[in-house]
Short mmCIF file of N, CA, C and O in Angstrom, two decimals:
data_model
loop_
_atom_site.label_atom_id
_atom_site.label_comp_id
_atom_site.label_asym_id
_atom_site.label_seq_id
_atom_site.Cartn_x
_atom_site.Cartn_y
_atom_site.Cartn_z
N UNK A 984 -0.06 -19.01 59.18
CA UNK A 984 0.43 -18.77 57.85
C UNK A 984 1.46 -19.87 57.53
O UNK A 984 2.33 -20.29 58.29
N UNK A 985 1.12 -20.37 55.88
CA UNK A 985 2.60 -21.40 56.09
C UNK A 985 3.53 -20.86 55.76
O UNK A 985 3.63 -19.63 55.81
N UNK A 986 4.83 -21.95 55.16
CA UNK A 986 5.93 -21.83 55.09
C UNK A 986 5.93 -20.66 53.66
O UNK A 986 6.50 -19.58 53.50
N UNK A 987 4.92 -21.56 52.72
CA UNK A 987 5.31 -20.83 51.09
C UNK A 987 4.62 -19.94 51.25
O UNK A 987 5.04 -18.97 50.61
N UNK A 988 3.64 -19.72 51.85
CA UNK A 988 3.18 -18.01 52.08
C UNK A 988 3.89 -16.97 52.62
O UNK A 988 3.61 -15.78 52.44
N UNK A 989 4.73 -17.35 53.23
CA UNK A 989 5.51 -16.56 54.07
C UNK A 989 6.66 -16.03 53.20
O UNK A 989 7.10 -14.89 53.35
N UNK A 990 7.11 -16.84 52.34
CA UNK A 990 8.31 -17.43 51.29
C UNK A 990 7.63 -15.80 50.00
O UNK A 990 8.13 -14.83 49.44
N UNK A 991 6.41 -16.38 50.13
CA UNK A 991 5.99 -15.42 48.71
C UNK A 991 5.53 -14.30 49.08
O UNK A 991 5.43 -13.57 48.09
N UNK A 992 5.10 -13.65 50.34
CA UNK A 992 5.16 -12.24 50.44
C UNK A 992 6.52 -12.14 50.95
O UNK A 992 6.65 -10.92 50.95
N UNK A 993 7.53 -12.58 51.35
CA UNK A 993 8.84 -11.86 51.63
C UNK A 993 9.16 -11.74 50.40
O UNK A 993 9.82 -10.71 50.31
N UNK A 994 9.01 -12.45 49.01
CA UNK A 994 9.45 -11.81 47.80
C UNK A 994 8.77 -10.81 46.92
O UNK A 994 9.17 -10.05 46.04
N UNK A 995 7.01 -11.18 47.72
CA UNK A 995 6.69 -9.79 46.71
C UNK A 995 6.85 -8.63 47.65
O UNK A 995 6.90 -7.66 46.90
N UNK A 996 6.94 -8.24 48.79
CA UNK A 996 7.77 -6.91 49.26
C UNK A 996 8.82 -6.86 49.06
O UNK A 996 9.35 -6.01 49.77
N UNK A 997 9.44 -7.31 48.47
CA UNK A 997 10.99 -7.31 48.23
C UNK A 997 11.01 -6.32 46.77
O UNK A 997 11.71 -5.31 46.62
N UNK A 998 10.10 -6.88 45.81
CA UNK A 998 10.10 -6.59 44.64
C UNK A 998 8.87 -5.92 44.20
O UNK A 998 9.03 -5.74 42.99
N UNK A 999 8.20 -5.64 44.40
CA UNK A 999 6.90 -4.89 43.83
C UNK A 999 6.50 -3.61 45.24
O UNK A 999 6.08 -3.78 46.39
N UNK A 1000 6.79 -2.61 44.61
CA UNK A 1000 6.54 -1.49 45.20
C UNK A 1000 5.05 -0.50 44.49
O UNK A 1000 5.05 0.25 43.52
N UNK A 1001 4.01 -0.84 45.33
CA UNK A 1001 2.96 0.19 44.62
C UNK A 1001 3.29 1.63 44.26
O UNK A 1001 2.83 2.21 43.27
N UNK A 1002 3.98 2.07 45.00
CA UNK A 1002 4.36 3.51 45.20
C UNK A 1002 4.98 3.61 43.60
O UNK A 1002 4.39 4.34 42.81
N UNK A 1003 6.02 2.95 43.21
CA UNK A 1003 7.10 2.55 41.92
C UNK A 1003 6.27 2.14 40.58
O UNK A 1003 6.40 0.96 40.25
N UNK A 1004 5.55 2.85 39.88
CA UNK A 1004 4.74 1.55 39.12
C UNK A 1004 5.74 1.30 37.77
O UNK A 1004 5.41 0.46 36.93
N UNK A 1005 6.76 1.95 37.66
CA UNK A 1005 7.97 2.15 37.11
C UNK A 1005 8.35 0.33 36.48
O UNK A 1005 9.02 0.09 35.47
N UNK A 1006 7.79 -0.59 37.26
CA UNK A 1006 8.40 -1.65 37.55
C UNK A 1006 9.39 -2.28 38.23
O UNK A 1006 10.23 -1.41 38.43
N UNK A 1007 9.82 -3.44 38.78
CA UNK A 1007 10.78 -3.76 39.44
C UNK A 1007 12.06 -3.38 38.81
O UNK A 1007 12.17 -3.10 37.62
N UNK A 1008 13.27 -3.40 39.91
CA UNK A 1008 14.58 -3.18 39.33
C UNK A 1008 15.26 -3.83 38.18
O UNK A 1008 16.09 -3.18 37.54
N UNK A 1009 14.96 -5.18 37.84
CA UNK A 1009 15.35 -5.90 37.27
C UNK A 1009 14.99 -5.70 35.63
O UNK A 1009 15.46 -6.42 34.75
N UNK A 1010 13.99 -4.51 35.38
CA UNK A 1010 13.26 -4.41 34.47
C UNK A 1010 14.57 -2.80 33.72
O UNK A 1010 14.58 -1.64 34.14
N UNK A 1011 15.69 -3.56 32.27
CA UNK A 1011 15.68 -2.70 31.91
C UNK A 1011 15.40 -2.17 30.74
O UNK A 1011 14.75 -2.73 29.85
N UNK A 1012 15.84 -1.17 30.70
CA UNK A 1012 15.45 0.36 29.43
C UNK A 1012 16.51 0.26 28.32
O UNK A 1012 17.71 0.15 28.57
N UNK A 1013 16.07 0.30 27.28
CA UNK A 1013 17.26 0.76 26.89
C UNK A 1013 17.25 2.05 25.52
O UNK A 1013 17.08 1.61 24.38
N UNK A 1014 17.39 3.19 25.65
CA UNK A 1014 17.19 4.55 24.84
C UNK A 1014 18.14 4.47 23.69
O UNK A 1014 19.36 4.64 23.61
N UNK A 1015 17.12 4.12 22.73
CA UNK A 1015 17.91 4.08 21.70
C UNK A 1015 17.36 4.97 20.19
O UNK A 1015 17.63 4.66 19.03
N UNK A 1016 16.37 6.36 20.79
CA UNK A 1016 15.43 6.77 20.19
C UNK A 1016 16.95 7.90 19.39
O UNK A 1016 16.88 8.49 18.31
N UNK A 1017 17.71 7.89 19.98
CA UNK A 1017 19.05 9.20 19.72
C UNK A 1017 19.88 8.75 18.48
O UNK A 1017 20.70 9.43 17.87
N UNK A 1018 19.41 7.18 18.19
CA UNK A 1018 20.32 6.40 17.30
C UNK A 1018 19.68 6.65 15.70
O UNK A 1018 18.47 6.86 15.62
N UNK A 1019 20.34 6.64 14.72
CA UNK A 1019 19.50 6.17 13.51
C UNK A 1019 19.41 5.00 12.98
O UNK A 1019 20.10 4.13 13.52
N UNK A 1020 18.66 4.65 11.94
CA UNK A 1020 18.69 3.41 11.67
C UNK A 1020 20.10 2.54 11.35
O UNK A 1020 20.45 1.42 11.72
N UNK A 1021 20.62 3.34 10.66
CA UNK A 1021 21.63 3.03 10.20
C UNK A 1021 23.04 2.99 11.45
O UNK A 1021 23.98 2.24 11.22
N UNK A 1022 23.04 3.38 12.02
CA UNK A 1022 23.52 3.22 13.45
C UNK A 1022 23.35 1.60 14.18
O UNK A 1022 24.15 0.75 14.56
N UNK A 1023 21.65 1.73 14.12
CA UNK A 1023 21.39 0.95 14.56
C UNK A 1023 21.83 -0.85 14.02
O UNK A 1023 22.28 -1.83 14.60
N UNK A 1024 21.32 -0.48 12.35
CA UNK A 1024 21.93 -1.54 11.52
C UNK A 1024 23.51 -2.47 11.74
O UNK A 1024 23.89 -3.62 11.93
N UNK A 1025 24.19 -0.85 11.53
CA UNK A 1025 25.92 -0.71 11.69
C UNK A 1025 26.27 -1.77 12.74
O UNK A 1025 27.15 -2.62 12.57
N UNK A 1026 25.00 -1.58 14.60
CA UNK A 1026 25.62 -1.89 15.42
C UNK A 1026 25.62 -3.54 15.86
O UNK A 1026 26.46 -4.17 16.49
N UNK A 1027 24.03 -4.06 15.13
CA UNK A 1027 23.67 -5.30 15.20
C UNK A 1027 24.44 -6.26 14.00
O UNK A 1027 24.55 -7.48 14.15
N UNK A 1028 25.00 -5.50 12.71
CA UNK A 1028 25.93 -6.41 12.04
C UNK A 1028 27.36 -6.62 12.64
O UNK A 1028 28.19 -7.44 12.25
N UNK A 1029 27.45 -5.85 13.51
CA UNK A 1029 28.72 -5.76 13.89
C UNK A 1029 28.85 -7.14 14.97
O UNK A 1029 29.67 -8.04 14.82
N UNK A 1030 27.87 -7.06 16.02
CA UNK A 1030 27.25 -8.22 16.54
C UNK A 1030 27.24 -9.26 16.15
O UNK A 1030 27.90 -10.14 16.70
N UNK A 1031 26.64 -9.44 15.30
CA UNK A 1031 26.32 -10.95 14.42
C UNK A 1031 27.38 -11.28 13.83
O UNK A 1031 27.46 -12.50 13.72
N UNK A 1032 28.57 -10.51 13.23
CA UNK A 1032 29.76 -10.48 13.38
C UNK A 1032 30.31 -11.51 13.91
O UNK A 1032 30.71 -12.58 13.46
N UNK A 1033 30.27 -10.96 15.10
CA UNK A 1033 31.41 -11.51 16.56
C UNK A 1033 30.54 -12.80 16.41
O UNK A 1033 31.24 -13.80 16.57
N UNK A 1034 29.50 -13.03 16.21
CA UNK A 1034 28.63 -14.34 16.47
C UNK A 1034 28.72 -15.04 15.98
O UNK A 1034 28.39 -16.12 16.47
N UNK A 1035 29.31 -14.98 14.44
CA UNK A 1035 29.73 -15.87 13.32
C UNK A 1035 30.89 -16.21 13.31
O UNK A 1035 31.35 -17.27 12.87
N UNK A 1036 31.67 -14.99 13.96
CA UNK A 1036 33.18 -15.38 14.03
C UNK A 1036 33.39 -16.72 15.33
O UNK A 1036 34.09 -17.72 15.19
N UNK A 1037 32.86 -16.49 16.11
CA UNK A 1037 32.41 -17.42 17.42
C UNK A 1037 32.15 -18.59 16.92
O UNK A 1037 32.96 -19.45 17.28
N UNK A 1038 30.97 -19.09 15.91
CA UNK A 1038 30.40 -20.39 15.28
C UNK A 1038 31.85 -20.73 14.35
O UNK A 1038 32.26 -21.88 14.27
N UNK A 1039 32.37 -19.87 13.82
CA UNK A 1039 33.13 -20.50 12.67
C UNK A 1039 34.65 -21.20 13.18
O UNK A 1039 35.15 -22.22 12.70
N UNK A 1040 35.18 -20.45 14.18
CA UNK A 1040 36.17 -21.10 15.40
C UNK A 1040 35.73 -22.13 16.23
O UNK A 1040 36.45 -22.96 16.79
N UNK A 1041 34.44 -22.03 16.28
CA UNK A 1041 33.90 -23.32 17.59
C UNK A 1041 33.83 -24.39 16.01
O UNK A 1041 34.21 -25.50 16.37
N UNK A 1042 33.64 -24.41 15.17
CA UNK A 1042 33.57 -25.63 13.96
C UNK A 1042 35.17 -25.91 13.99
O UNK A 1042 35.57 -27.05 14.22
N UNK A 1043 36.26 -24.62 13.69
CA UNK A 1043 37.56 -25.10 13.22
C UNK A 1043 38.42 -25.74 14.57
O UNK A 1043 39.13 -26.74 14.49
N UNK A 1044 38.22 -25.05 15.66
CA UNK A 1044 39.30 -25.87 16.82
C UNK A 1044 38.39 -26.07 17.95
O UNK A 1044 39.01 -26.39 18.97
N UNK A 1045 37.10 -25.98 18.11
CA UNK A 1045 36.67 -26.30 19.17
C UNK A 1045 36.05 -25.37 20.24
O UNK A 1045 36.67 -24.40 20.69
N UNK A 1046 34.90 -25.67 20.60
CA UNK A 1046 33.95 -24.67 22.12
C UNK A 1046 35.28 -24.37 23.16
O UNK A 1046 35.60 -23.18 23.22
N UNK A 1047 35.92 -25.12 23.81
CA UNK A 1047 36.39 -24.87 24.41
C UNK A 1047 38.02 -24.06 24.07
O UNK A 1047 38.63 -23.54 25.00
N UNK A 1048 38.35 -24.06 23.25
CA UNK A 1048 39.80 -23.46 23.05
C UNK A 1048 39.24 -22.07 22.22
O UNK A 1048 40.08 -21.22 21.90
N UNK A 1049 37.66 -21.85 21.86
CA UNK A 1049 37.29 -21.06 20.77
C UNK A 1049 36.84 -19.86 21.99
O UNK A 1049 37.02 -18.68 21.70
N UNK A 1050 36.32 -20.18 23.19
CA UNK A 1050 36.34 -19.49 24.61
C UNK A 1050 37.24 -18.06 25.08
O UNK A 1050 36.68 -16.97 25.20
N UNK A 1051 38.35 -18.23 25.25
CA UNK A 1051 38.92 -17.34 25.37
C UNK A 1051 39.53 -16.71 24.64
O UNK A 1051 39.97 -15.58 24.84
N UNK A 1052 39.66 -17.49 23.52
CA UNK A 1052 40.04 -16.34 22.21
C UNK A 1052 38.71 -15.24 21.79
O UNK A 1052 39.06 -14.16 21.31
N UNK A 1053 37.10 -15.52 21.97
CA UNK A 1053 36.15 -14.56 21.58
C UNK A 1053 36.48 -13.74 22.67
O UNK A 1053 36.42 -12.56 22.33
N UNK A 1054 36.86 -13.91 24.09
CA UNK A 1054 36.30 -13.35 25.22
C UNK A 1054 37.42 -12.84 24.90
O UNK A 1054 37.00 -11.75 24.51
N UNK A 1055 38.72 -12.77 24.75
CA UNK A 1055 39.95 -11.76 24.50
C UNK A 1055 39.66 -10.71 23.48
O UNK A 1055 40.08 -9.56 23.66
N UNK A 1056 39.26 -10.89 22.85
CA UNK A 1056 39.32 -10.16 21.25
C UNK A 1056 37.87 -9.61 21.53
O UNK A 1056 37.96 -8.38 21.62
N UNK A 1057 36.94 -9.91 21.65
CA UNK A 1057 35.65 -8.63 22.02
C UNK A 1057 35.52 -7.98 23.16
O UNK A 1057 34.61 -7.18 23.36
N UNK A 1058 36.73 -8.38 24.31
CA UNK A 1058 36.46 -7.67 25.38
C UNK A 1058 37.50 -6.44 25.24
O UNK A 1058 37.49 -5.48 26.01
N UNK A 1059 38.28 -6.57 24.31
CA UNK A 1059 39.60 -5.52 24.38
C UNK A 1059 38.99 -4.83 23.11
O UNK A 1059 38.54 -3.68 23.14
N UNK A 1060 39.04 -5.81 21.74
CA UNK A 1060 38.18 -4.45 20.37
C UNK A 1060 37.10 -4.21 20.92
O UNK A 1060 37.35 -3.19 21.55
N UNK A 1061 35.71 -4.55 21.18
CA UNK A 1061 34.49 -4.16 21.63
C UNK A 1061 34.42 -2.99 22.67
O UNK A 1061 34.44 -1.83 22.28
N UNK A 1062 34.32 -3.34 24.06
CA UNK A 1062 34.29 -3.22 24.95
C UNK A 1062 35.97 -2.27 25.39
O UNK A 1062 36.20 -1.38 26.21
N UNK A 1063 36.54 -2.74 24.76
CA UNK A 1063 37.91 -1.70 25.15
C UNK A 1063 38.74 -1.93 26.89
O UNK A 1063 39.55 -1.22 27.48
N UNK A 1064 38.08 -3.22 27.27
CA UNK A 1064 38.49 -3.63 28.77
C UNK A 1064 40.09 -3.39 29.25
O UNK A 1064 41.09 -3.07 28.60
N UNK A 1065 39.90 -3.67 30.65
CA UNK A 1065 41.98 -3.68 30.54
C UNK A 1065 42.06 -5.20 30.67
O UNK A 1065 41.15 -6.03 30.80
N UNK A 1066 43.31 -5.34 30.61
CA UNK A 1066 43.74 -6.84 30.30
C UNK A 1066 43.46 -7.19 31.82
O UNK A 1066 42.31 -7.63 31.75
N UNK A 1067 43.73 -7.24 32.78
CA UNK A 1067 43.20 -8.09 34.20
C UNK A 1067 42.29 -8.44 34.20
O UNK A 1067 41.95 -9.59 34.47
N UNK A 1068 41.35 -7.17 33.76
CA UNK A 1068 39.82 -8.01 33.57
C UNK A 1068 39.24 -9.08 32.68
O UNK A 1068 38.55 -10.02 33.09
N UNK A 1069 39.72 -8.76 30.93
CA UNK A 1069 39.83 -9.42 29.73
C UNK A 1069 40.07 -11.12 30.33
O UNK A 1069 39.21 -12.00 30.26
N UNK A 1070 41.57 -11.30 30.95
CA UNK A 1070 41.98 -12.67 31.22
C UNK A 1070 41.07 -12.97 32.29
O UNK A 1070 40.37 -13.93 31.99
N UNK A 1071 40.85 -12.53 33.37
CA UNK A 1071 40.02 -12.87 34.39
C UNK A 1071 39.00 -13.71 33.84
O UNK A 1071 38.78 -14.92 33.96
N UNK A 1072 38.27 -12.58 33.05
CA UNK A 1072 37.18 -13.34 32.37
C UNK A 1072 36.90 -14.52 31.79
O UNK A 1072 36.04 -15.38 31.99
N UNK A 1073 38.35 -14.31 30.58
CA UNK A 1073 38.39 -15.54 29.66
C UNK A 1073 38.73 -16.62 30.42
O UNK A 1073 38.02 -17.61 30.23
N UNK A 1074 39.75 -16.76 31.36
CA UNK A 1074 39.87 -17.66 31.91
C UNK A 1074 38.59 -18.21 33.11
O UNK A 1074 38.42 -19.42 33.29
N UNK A 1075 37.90 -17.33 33.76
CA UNK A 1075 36.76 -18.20 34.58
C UNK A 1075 35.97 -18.74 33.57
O UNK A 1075 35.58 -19.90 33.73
N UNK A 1076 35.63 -18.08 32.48
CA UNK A 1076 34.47 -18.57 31.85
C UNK A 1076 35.04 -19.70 30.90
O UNK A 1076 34.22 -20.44 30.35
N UNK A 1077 36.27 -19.86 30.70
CA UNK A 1077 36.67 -21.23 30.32
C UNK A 1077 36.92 -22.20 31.59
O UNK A 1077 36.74 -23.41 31.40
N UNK A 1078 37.10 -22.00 32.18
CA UNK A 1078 37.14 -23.27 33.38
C UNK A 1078 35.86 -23.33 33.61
O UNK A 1078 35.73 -24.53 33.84
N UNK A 1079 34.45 -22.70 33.74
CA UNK A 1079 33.78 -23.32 33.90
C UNK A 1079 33.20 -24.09 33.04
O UNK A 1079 32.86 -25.14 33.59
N UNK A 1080 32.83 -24.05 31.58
CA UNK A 1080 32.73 -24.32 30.49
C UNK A 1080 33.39 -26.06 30.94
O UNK A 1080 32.78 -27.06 31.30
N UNK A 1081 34.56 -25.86 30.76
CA UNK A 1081 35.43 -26.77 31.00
C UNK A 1081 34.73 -28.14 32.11
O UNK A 1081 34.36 -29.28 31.83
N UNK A 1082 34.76 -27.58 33.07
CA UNK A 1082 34.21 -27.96 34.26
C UNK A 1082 33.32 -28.67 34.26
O UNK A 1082 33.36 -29.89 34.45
N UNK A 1083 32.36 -27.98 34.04
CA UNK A 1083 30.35 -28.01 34.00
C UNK A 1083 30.09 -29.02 32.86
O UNK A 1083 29.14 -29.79 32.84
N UNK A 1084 31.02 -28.91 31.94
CA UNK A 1084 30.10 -29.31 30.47
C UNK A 1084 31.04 -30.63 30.11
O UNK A 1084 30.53 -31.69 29.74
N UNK A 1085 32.43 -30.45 30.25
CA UNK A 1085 33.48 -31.71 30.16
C UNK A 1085 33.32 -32.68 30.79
O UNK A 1085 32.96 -33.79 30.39
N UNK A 1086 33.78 -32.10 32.71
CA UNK A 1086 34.13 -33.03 33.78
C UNK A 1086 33.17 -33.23 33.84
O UNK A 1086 32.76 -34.31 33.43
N UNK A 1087 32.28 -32.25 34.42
CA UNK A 1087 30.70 -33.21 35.30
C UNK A 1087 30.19 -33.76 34.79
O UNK A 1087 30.00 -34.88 35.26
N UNK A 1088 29.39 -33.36 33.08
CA UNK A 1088 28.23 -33.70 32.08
C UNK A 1088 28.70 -34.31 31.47
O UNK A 1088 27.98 -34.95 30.70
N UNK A 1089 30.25 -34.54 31.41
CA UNK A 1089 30.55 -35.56 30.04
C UNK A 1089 29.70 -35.24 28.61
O UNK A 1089 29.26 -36.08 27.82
N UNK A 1090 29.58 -33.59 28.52
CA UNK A 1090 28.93 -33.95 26.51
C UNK A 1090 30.00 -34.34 25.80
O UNK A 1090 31.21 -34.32 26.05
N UNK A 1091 29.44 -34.67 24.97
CA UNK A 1091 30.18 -35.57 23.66
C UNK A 1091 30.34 -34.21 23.19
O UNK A 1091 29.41 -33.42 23.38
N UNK A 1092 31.58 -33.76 22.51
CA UNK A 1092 31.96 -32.53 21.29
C UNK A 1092 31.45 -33.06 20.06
O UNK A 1092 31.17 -34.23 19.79
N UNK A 1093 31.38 -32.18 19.46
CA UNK A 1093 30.89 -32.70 18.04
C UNK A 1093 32.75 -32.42 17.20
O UNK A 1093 33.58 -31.66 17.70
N UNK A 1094 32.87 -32.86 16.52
CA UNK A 1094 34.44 -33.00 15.84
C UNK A 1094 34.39 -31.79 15.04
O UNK A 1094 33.43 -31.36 14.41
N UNK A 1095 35.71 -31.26 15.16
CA UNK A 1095 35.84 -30.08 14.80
C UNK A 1095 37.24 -30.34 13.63
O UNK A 1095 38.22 -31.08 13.71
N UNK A 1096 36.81 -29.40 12.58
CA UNK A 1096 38.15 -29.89 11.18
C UNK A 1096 39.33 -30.00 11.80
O UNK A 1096 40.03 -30.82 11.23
N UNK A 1097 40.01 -29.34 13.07
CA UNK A 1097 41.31 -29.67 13.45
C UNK A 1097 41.31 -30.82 13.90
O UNK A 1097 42.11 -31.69 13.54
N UNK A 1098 40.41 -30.98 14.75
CA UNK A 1098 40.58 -32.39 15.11
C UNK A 1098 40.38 -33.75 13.84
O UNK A 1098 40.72 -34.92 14.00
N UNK A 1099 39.80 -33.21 12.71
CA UNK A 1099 39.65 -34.33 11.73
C UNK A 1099 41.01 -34.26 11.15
O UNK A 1099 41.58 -35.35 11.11
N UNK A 1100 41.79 -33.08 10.63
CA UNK A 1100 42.97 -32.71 10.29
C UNK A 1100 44.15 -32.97 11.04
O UNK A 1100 45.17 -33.04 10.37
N UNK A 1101 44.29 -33.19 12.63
CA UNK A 1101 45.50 -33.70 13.21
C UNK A 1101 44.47 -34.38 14.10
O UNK A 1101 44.03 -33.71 15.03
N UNK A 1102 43.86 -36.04 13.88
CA UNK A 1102 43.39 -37.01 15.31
C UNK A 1102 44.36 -37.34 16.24
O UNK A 1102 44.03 -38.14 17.11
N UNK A 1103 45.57 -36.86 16.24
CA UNK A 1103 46.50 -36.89 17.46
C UNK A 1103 46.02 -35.41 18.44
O UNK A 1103 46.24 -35.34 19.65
N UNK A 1104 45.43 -34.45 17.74
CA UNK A 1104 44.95 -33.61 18.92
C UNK A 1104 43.70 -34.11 19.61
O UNK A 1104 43.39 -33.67 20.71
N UNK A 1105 42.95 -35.03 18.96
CA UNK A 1105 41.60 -35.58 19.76
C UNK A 1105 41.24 -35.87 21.50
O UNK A 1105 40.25 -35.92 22.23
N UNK A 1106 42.50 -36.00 21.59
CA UNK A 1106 42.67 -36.10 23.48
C UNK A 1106 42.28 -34.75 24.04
O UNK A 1106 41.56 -34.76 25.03
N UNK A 1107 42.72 -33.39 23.44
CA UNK A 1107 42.13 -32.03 24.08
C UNK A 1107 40.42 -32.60 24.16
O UNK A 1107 39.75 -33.34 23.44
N UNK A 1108 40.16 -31.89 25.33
CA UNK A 1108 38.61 -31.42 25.34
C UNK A 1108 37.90 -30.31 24.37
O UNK A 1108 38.14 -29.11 24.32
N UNK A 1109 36.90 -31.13 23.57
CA UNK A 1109 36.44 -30.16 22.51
C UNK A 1109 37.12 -30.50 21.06
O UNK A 1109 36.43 -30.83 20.10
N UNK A 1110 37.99 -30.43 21.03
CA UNK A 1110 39.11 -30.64 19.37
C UNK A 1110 38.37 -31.90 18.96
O UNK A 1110 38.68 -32.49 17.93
#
């Protein structure tokens, strides 16, 4: 037997159980038959919301400074988190951001009105 045969039944016993026809674990559900439409409406504008508010900060100061201000403010109004976790968050997921997309990849930002409005902030990453 070779190597990738060996490779691909250790993953399909891993994951496909005849007994289960349920589907694998990774497969989820989500019950939303209890909701009404209008519920439902309520919950996806509320969403698109946070999504616009997200685009309209990443245009005025930037992806990266626009980071932990969404991840503060929807993890505490939304989600209702405690603050250890809230900063935890905002802060890994801005350093990597930071990291991954600044240091290593070097993308170019696209210019954001603060940065057209004060070009002495242009040195931040992102502005």
């Amino acid at each position: 037997m070779s190597d990738q045969h060996a490779i691909l039944c250790l993953i399909v016993d891993l994951f496909w159980h005849p007994e289960n026809d349920e589907g694998i674990h990774m497969d989820l559900e989500s019950d939303t038959g209890h909701l009404t439409k209008r519920e439902v409406v309520t919950r996806a504008a509320i969403f698109f919301g946070w999504l616009i508010g997200l685009m309209v900060s990443m245009a005025a100061i930037g992806l990266i400074p626009s980071i932990p201000i969404f991840v503060i403010l929807f993890m505490r109004v939304e989600a209702r988190e405690k603050w250890h976790v809230v900063l935890a968050q905002a802060l890994c997921l801005s350093l990597f951001v930071y990291f991954v997309f600044d240091r290593t990849l070097h993308i170019p930002w696209p210019p954001t009105l603060l940065g057209r409005a004060f070009p002495s902030l242009q040195w931040l990453p992102s502005v």
